[in-house]
Amino acid sequence: MKRYDSAKEIYASYGVDTEKAIDALKNVTISVHCWQGDDVNGFDNPDALSGGIQTTGNYPGKASTPQELMADIDKAFSLMPGKKKLNLHACYAIMQGEKVDRDKIGPAQFEPWVKFAKERGMGLDFNPTFFSHPMVKDNLTLSSPDEEVRRFWVEHGKRCLEISEYFANETGIPCVMNIWIPDGYKDVPADRLSPRLRFKKSLDEILSIPYDKSKVFVTLESKVFGIGLESYTVGSAEFCLSYACKNNIVPLMDNGHYHPTELVSDKIPALLAFHEHLGLHVTRGVRWDSDHVVLLDDETKEIMKEIVRGNALERIFIATDYFDASINRISAWVTGVRNIQKALLFALLEPSKKMTELQDKADFTALMALSEEVKTLPLGDVWEEYLEREDLKNSYIDDIKEYEERILSLRK
Ligand code: RNT
Ligand code: ZN
């Protein structure tokens, strides 16, 4: 008997249909970040990575041209099952001869990306880049008291909305545009309100341009602190959530952006009670927002469980956001995305109806016992069956090593 057939029977005895789970998983789109491929460098600017985020490590073979990054994305995507979208940052603009600054970029600088996406039948998501640029003044962008600086970044935001709409129109797939600013202070500020009021005004200005709200979903990502910006963050959780509520945009939670004992898994159902859509950046923070590669750990599983239990697969934009420069970057990409998918499968195979009944009957003894019991059911056999149907294998390291030897090792 095939291992999958036996697993199917085992899950059936819990009232769980593995075929339904596989079908559901196949239809979940993961928006995969492009920035794992080159340590969040981008192509538009020689400036070092700023904004309180950091990539550590210098594993050889990093992509440093659009061609290299595209080739690496192809390699990484070929090892990921399921539906993918490519999530770009504005700093990945590809200049066509003349250099255009971020307040002036437009569709022209993203044509090659659109061509790339269309050829692969996939959608594109987008992010304005409010960091790694000389116009970031005193660690501030949209909240800067310097009107010239603030205006520059408002213009950047507007250009990015136009580019997002262009992506949606060209690919025929809606585009999620995520706004995150690093703005903050290293030490105790004298005025915590004015920067937030300026950020609010800047967001209002960006969102005042007309755009098709059925094609472009604007998300707003909050944060607790950044490196060198420890004492005060303009775009805090309360600020971003309130702004999203009042202005009908989508809140986005990055699970590296909270105090370590706060859990995004618990925040998901809280926000689902009020928002039609939610955005997620799935990452793994080790002691801080370190953006380690996502593993199949408890919180990743818990996050996916809350999405599945809430019947919210259609309502939540799941995106990845991690960057490890200390290991093969393609492997990092693949490992993180596959773990999100494995966690989703684990959630889809949960006997959630039965468990909810136990909760409602207040039979917490049986609930605990069942929750622990399902942890050792043959998830791996269903996962391998899914991969087989997608023409993939559970082990992918040989493929990565081959690509490393043939392509990455030749890079300077
Ligand atoms: C930073 C945020 C943000 C960035 C990307 C590059 O802490 O998580 O999402 O990681 O925009
Ligand atoms: Zn993020």
Coordinates of C-alpha atoms and ligand atoms in Angstrom, one line a residue:
M1 CA 0.0 0.0 0.0
K2 CA 1.3 3.5 -0.9
R3 CA 2.1 5.6 2.1
Y4 CA -0.3 8.3 1.0
D5 CA -3.2 5.8 0.8
S6 CA -2.6 4.8 4.3
A7 CA -2.3 8.4 5.5
K8 CA -5.5 9.2 3.7
E9 CA -7.2 6.4 5.7
I10 CA -5.8 7.6 9.0
Y11 CA -6.9 11.2 8.4
A12 CA -10.3 9.9 7.2
S13 CA -10.8 8.2 10.6
Y14 CA -10.5 11.7 12.1
G15 CA -13.1 13.0 9.6
V16 CA -10.5 14.8 7.5
D17 CA -10.4 14.5 3.7
T18 CA -6.8 14.7 2.5
E19 CA -7.8 15.3 -1.1
K20 CA -9.7 18.4 -0.1
A21 CA -6.7 19.6 1.9
I22 CA -4.4 19.1 -1.1
D23 CA -6.8 20.9 -3.4
A24 CA -7.1 23.8 -1.0
L25 CA -3.3 24.1 -0.6
K26 CA -2.8 24.0 -4.4
N27 CA -5.0 27.2 -4.6
V28 CA -3.2 29.3 -2.0
T29 CA -1.1 32.0 -3.6
I30 CA 2.1 32.9 -1.7
S31 CA 3.5 36.3 -2.6
V32 CA 7.3 35.6 -2.6
H33 CA 9.6 38.5 -1.9
C34 CA 12.3 39.2 -4.5
W35 CA 14.7 40.6 -1.9
Q36 CA 16.0 37.3 -0.5
G37 CA 18.0 37.0 -3.7
D38 CA 20.3 39.9 -3.2
D39 CA 20.2 40.8 0.5
V40 CA 17.7 43.7 -0.1
N41 CA 20.1 45.6 -2.3
G42 CA 18.0 46.4 -5.4
F43 CA 19.3 48.0 -8.5
D44 CA 18.5 51.7 -8.3
N45 CA 21.0 53.0 -5.9
P46 CA 24.5 52.2 -4.6
D47 CA 23.5 53.2 -1.0
A48 CA 23.9 50.6 1.7
L49 CA 20.9 49.0 3.2
S50 CA 19.3 51.3 5.8
G51 CA 16.1 51.7 7.6
G52 CA 17.0 49.7 10.7
I53 CA 16.9 46.4 8.9
Q54 CA 19.9 44.2 8.4
T55 CA 21.0 41.2 6.4
T56 CA 23.9 39.3 7.9
G57 CA 26.3 36.9 6.3
N58 CA 28.2 36.9 3.0
Y59 CA 27.5 33.6 1.4
P60 CA 29.0 33.7 -2.2
G61 CA 26.9 33.9 -5.3
K62 CA 24.5 36.8 -4.6
A63 CA 22.6 38.1 -7.6
S64 CA 23.8 41.6 -8.6
T65 CA 22.0 42.2 -11.9
P66 CA 18.4 41.9 -13.0
Q67 CA 19.3 39.0 -15.2
E68 CA 20.9 37.1 -12.3
L69 CA 18.1 37.9 -9.9
M70 CA 15.5 36.7 -12.5
A71 CA 17.5 33.5 -13.1
D72 CA 17.6 32.8 -9.4
I73 CA 13.9 33.5 -9.0
D74 CA 13.2 31.0 -11.7
K75 CA 15.4 28.5 -10.0
A76 CA 13.8 29.1 -6.6
F77 CA 10.3 29.1 -7.9
S78 CA 10.9 25.9 -9.8
L79 CA 11.4 24.2 -6.4
M80 CA 8.3 25.6 -4.8
P81 CA 5.0 23.9 -5.3
G82 CA 1.7 25.8 -5.7
K83 CA 0.8 29.3 -6.8
K84 CA 3.2 32.1 -6.5
K85 CA 3.2 35.8 -7.0
L86 CA 6.4 37.8 -7.2
N87 CA 6.7 40.6 -4.6
L88 CA 8.9 43.5 -5.8
H89 CA 10.3 46.6 -4.1
A90 CA 10.7 49.9 -5.9
C91 CA 14.4 49.7 -5.5
Y92 CA 14.4 46.9 -8.1
A93 CA 13.6 49.4 -10.8
I94 CA 15.5 48.6 -14.0
M95 CA 16.8 51.8 -15.5
Q96 CA 16.4 52.1 -19.3
G97 CA 19.4 54.2 -20.1
E98 CA 18.8 57.3 -18.0
K99 CA 18.6 57.1 -14.3
V100 CA 15.3 58.1 -12.8
D101 CA 15.0 58.9 -9.1
R102 CA 12.3 57.3 -6.9
D103 CA 10.0 60.3 -7.0
K104 CA 9.9 60.0 -10.9
I105 CA 9.9 56.2 -11.5
G106 CA 7.0 54.7 -13.5
P107 CA 6.0 51.7 -15.5
A108 CA 8.9 52.1 -17.9
Q109 CA 11.4 51.0 -15.2
F110 CA 9.3 47.9 -14.5
E111 CA 8.6 46.7 -18.0
P112 CA 11.2 43.9 -17.8
W113 CA 9.5 42.7 -14.6
V114 CA 6.1 42.7 -16.2
K115 CA 7.4 40.8 -19.1
F116 CA 9.0 38.3 -16.7
A117 CA 5.7 37.9 -14.8
K118 CA 3.5 37.6 -17.8
E119 CA 5.7 34.9 -19.4
R120 CA 5.3 32.9 -16.2
G121 CA 1.6 33.7 -15.9
M122 CA 2.0 35.1 -12.4
G123 CA 0.9 38.3 -10.6
L124 CA 3.1 41.0 -9.1
D125 CA 2.9 42.7 -5.8
F126 CA 4.7 45.9 -4.9
N127 CA 6.4 48.0 -2.2
P128 CA 7.6 51.6 -2.3
T129 CA 11.1 51.7 -0.9
F130 CA 11.4 54.2 1.9
F131 CA 15.0 53.3 2.8
S132 CA 18.5 52.9 1.4
H133 CA 18.4 56.3 -0.3
P134 CA 20.1 59.7 0.2
M135 CA 16.7 61.4 0.7
V136 CA 16.1 59.5 4.0
K137 CA 17.0 62.4 6.3
D138 CA 17.8 61.8 9.9
N139 CA 16.1 58.4 9.6
L140 CA 12.8 60.0 8.5
T141 CA 10.9 59.9 5.2
L142 CA 7.1 60.4 5.2
S143 CA 7.2 61.8 8.7
S144 CA 10.1 64.2 8.1
P145 CA 9.8 67.8 9.4
D146 CA 11.8 68.8 6.3
E147 CA 9.1 69.5 3.7
E148 CA 11.3 68.8 0.8
V149 CA 12.1 65.4 2.1
R150 CA 8.5 64.6 3.0
R151 CA 7.3 65.7 -0.4
F152 CA 9.9 63.6 -2.2
W153 CA 8.6 60.5 -0.4
V154 CA 5.0 61.4 -1.0
E155 CA 5.8 61.6 -4.7
H156 CA 7.5 58.2 -4.4
G157 CA 4.4 56.7 -2.9
K158 CA 2.2 58.1 -5.6
R159 CA 4.4 56.8 -8.3
C160 CA 4.3 53.4 -6.7
L161 CA 0.5 53.4 -6.7
E162 CA 0.6 54.1 -10.4
I163 CA 3.1 51.2 -10.9
S164 CA 0.9 48.9 -8.9
E165 CA -2.1 49.6 -11.0
Y166 CA 0.1 49.1 -14.1
F167 CA 1.1 45.6 -12.7
A168 CA -2.5 44.7 -12.1
N169 CA -3.6 45.8 -15.5
E170 CA -0.8 44.1 -17.3
T171 CA -0.9 40.8 -15.5
G172 CA -4.7 40.7 -15.0
I173 CA -4.1 39.8 -11.3
P174 CA -4.7 42.3 -8.5
C175 CA -1.6 43.9 -7.0
V176 CA -1.0 44.3 -3.2
M177 CA 1.0 47.4 -2.5
N178 CA 2.5 47.5 0.9
I179 CA 3.6 50.6 2.7
W180 CA 6.3 50.3 5.4
I181 CA 8.4 53.2 6.5
P182 CA 11.4 52.9 8.9
D183 CA 11.0 56.3 10.4
G184 CA 11.9 56.5 14.1
Y185 CA 14.4 57.7 16.7
K186 CA 17.2 56.0 18.4
D187 CA 16.7 57.8 21.6
V188 CA 13.8 59.3 23.6
P189 CA 12.2 62.0 21.4
A190 CA 10.8 65.3 22.6
D191 CA 7.7 65.0 20.5
R192 CA 6.0 61.8 19.6
L193 CA 2.9 63.2 18.1
S194 CA 4.0 65.5 15.3
P195 CA 5.9 62.9 13.3
R196 CA 2.8 60.7 13.4
L197 CA 0.6 63.5 12.3
R198 CA 3.0 64.2 9.4
F199 CA 3.0 60.5 8.5
K200 CA -0.8 60.5 8.5
K201 CA -0.9 63.6 6.3
S202 CA 1.6 62.0 3.9
L203 CA -0.4 58.8 3.6
D204 CA -3.6 60.9 2.9
E205 CA -1.7 62.7 0.2
I206 CA -0.4 59.4 -1.4
L207 CA -3.8 57.8 -1.3
S208 CA -5.5 60.9 -2.7
I209 CA -4.6 60.0 -6.2
P210 CA -7.3 58.0 -8.0
Y211 CA -6.6 54.2 -8.3
D212 CA -8.8 51.2 -9.0
K213 CA -9.5 49.7 -5.6
S214 CA -10.6 46.4 -7.1
K215 CA -7.2 46.0 -8.6
V216 CA -4.8 47.5 -6.1
F217 CA -5.0 46.7 -2.4
V218 CA -3.0 49.0 -0.3
T219 CA -1.6 47.5 2.9
L220 CA 0.1 49.3 5.8
E221 CA 2.8 47.5 7.8
S222 CA 3.5 48.5 11.4
K223 CA 6.7 47.9 13.4
V224 CA 7.8 48.0 17.0
F225 CA 11.5 49.1 16.6
G226 CA 14.4 49.0 14.2
I227 CA 18.2 48.7 14.7
G228 CA 19.4 52.2 15.6
L229 CA 15.8 53.3 16.0
E230 CA 15.0 51.6 19.3
S231 CA 13.1 54.2 21.3
Y232 CA 10.4 55.4 18.9
T233 CA 8.7 54.1 15.8
V234 CA 6.4 56.5 13.9
G235 CA 4.5 53.7 12.2
S236 CA 3.7 51.8 15.4
A237 CA 1.0 49.1 15.7
E238 CA -1.7 51.4 17.0
F239 CA -0.9 54.1 14.5
C240 CA -1.1 51.7 11.5
L241 CA -4.1 49.8 12.6
S242 CA -6.0 53.0 13.3
Y243 CA -5.0 54.4 10.0
A244 CA -6.0 51.3 8.1
C245 CA -9.4 51.2 9.9
K246 CA -10.3 54.8 9.3
N247 CA -9.1 54.9 5.7
N248 CA -10.3 51.5 4.5
I249 CA -7.0 50.1 3.6
V250 CA -5.6 46.8 4.7
P251 CA -3.5 46.3 7.8
L252 CA -0.4 44.2 7.4
M253 CA 1.2 42.3 10.2
D254 CA 4.8 41.1 10.0
N255 CA 5.4 38.5 12.8
G256 CA 8.8 40.0 13.5
H257 CA 7.3 43.3 14.4
Y258 CA 6.0 42.7 17.8
H259 CA 7.3 42.2 21.3
P260 CA 8.5 38.6 21.6
T261 CA 5.6 37.3 23.7
E262 CA 3.0 38.8 21.4
L263 CA 1.7 36.4 18.8
V264 CA 0.4 37.3 15.4
S265 CA -1.5 34.0 15.3
D266 CA -3.8 35.5 18.0
K267 CA -4.0 38.9 16.3
I268 CA -5.3 37.3 13.0
P269 CA -8.8 36.4 14.3
A270 CA -9.0 39.7 16.2
L271 CA -8.5 41.6 12.9
L272 CA -10.7 39.3 10.9
A273 CA -13.6 40.4 13.0
F274 CA -13.2 43.9 11.6
H275 CA -11.4 43.7 8.2
E276 CA -12.3 42.1 5.0
H277 CA -8.7 41.7 4.1
L278 CA -5.4 41.3 6.0
G279 CA -1.8 41.3 4.9
L280 CA 0.9 39.1 6.5
H281 CA 4.6 39.1 6.2
V282 CA 5.7 35.7 7.4
T283 CA 9.2 35.7 8.8
R284 CA 11.1 34.3 11.8
G285 CA 12.5 36.7 14.4
V286 CA 15.3 35.2 16.5
R287 CA 15.5 37.5 19.6
W288 CA 14.7 40.5 17.4
D289 CA 13.2 41.1 13.9
S290 CA 16.2 39.2 12.5
D291 CA 14.2 38.0 9.4
H292 CA 15.5 34.4 9.7
V293 CA 14.2 31.8 7.2
V294 CA 10.8 30.5 8.1
L295 CA 10.9 27.1 9.6
L296 CA 8.1 24.6 10.4
D297 CA 7.9 25.9 13.9
D298 CA 5.0 26.3 16.3
E299 CA 4.1 29.9 15.6
T300 CA 4.2 29.4 11.8
K301 CA 1.8 26.5 12.2
E302 CA -0.4 28.5 14.6
I303 CA -0.6 31.4 12.1
M304 CA -1.7 29.1 9.3
K305 CA -4.2 27.4 11.6
E306 CA -5.8 30.7 12.4
I307 CA -6.1 31.5 8.7
V308 CA -7.7 28.1 7.9
R309 CA -9.9 27.9 11.0
G310 CA -11.1 31.4 10.2
N311 CA -12.0 30.2 6.7
A312 CA -9.9 33.2 5.6
L313 CA -7.6 31.8 2.8
E314 CA -9.3 34.2 0.4
R315 CA -9.1 37.2 2.7
I316 CA -5.5 37.1 3.7
F317 CA -2.6 38.2 1.5
I318 CA 0.2 35.8 2.6
A319 CA 3.6 37.2 1.7
T320 CA 7.1 36.2 2.8
D321 CA 9.7 38.5 4.3
Y322 CA 13.0 37.1 5.4
F323 CA 16.6 37.5 4.2
D324 CA 19.5 35.3 5.1
A325 CA 22.9 36.0 3.5
S326 CA 24.7 33.3 5.5
I327 CA 23.4 30.3 3.5
N328 CA 22.7 29.6 -0.1
R329 CA 20.0 32.3 -0.9
I330 CA 18.0 30.1 -3.2
S331 CA 17.8 27.4 -0.6
A332 CA 16.7 30.0 2.0
W333 CA 13.9 31.1 -0.4
V334 CA 12.7 27.6 -1.0
T335 CA 12.9 26.4 2.6
G336 CA 10.8 29.4 3.9
V337 CA 8.1 29.1 1.3
R338 CA 7.8 25.3 1.6
N339 CA 7.5 25.6 5.3
I340 CA 4.6 28.1 5.0
Q341 CA 3.0 25.6 2.7
K342 CA 3.7 22.7 5.0
A343 CA 2.2 24.7 7.9
L344 CA -0.8 25.4 5.8
L345 CA -1.2 21.7 5.0
F346 CA -0.9 20.9 8.7
A347 CA -3.7 23.4 9.3
L348 CA -5.9 22.0 6.5
L349 CA -5.5 18.5 7.9
E350 CA -6.7 19.5 11.4
P351 CA -10.0 18.0 12.6
S352 CA -11.0 21.5 13.4
K353 CA -14.8 20.9 13.6
K354 CA -14.3 18.2 16.2
M355 CA -11.9 20.4 18.1
T356 CA -14.2 23.4 18.1
E357 CA -17.0 21.1 19.4
L358 CA -14.8 20.1 22.3
Q359 CA -14.0 23.7 23.1
D360 CA -17.6 24.7 23.1
K361 CA -18.5 21.7 25.3
A362 CA -15.6 22.9 27.6
D363 CA -14.1 19.5 27.3
F364 CA -10.5 20.8 27.5
T365 CA -9.1 17.5 28.6
A366 CA -10.2 15.9 25.3
L367 CA -9.2 19.0 23.3
M368 CA -5.7 18.9 24.6
A369 CA -5.4 15.2 24.0
L370 CA -6.7 15.4 20.5
S371 CA -4.5 18.5 19.7
E372 CA -1.4 16.5 20.7
E373 CA -2.6 13.4 19.0
V374 CA -2.9 15.0 15.6
K375 CA 0.6 16.4 15.8
T376 CA 2.1 13.0 15.0
L377 CA -0.3 12.0 12.2
P378 CA 1.4 11.3 8.8
L379 CA 1.6 14.9 7.5
G380 CA 4.8 14.1 5.7
D381 CA 3.1 11.4 3.5
V382 CA 0.4 13.9 2.4
W383 CA 3.1 16.5 1.8
E384 CA 5.1 14.1 -0.4
E385 CA 2.0 13.2 -2.3
Y386 CA 1.3 16.9 -3.0
L387 CA 4.9 17.4 -4.1
E388 CA 4.7 14.4 -6.4
R389 CA 1.6 15.8 -8.0
E390 CA 3.5 19.0 -8.6
D391 CA 6.4 17.1 -10.0
L392 CA 8.6 17.9 -7.1
K393 CA 10.5 15.9 -4.4
N394 CA 10.8 16.5 -0.7
S395 CA 14.5 16.7 -0.9
Y396 CA 15.8 19.6 -3.0
I397 CA 19.3 20.2 -1.8
D398 CA 21.0 18.3 -4.7
D399 CA 19.3 20.7 -7.1
I400 CA 20.4 23.7 -5.2
K401 CA 24.0 22.4 -5.0
E402 CA 24.0 21.7 -8.7
Y403 CA 22.8 25.3 -9.5
E404 CA 25.4 26.6 -7.0
E405 CA 28.2 24.9 -8.8
R406 CA 27.0 25.6 -12.3
I407 CA 25.8 29.2 -11.9
L408 CA 26.4 30.8 -8.5
S409 CA 30.1 29.8 -8.1
L410 CA 31.0 31.6 -11.3
R411 CA 29.7 35.0 -10.0
K412 CA 32.4 37.4 -8.8
Ligands
RNT1 C1 11.1 45.8 7.7 C2 9.8 45.3 7.2 C3 9.7 45.4 5.7 C4 10.9 45.0 4.9 C5 10.8 44.9 3.5 C6 12.1 44.9 2.8 O1 11.2 45.5 9.1 O2 9.5 44.0 7.6 O3 8.6 44.7 5.2 O4 11.5 43.8 5.4 O5 10.0 45.9 3.0
ZN2 ZN 7.9 43.0 6.7

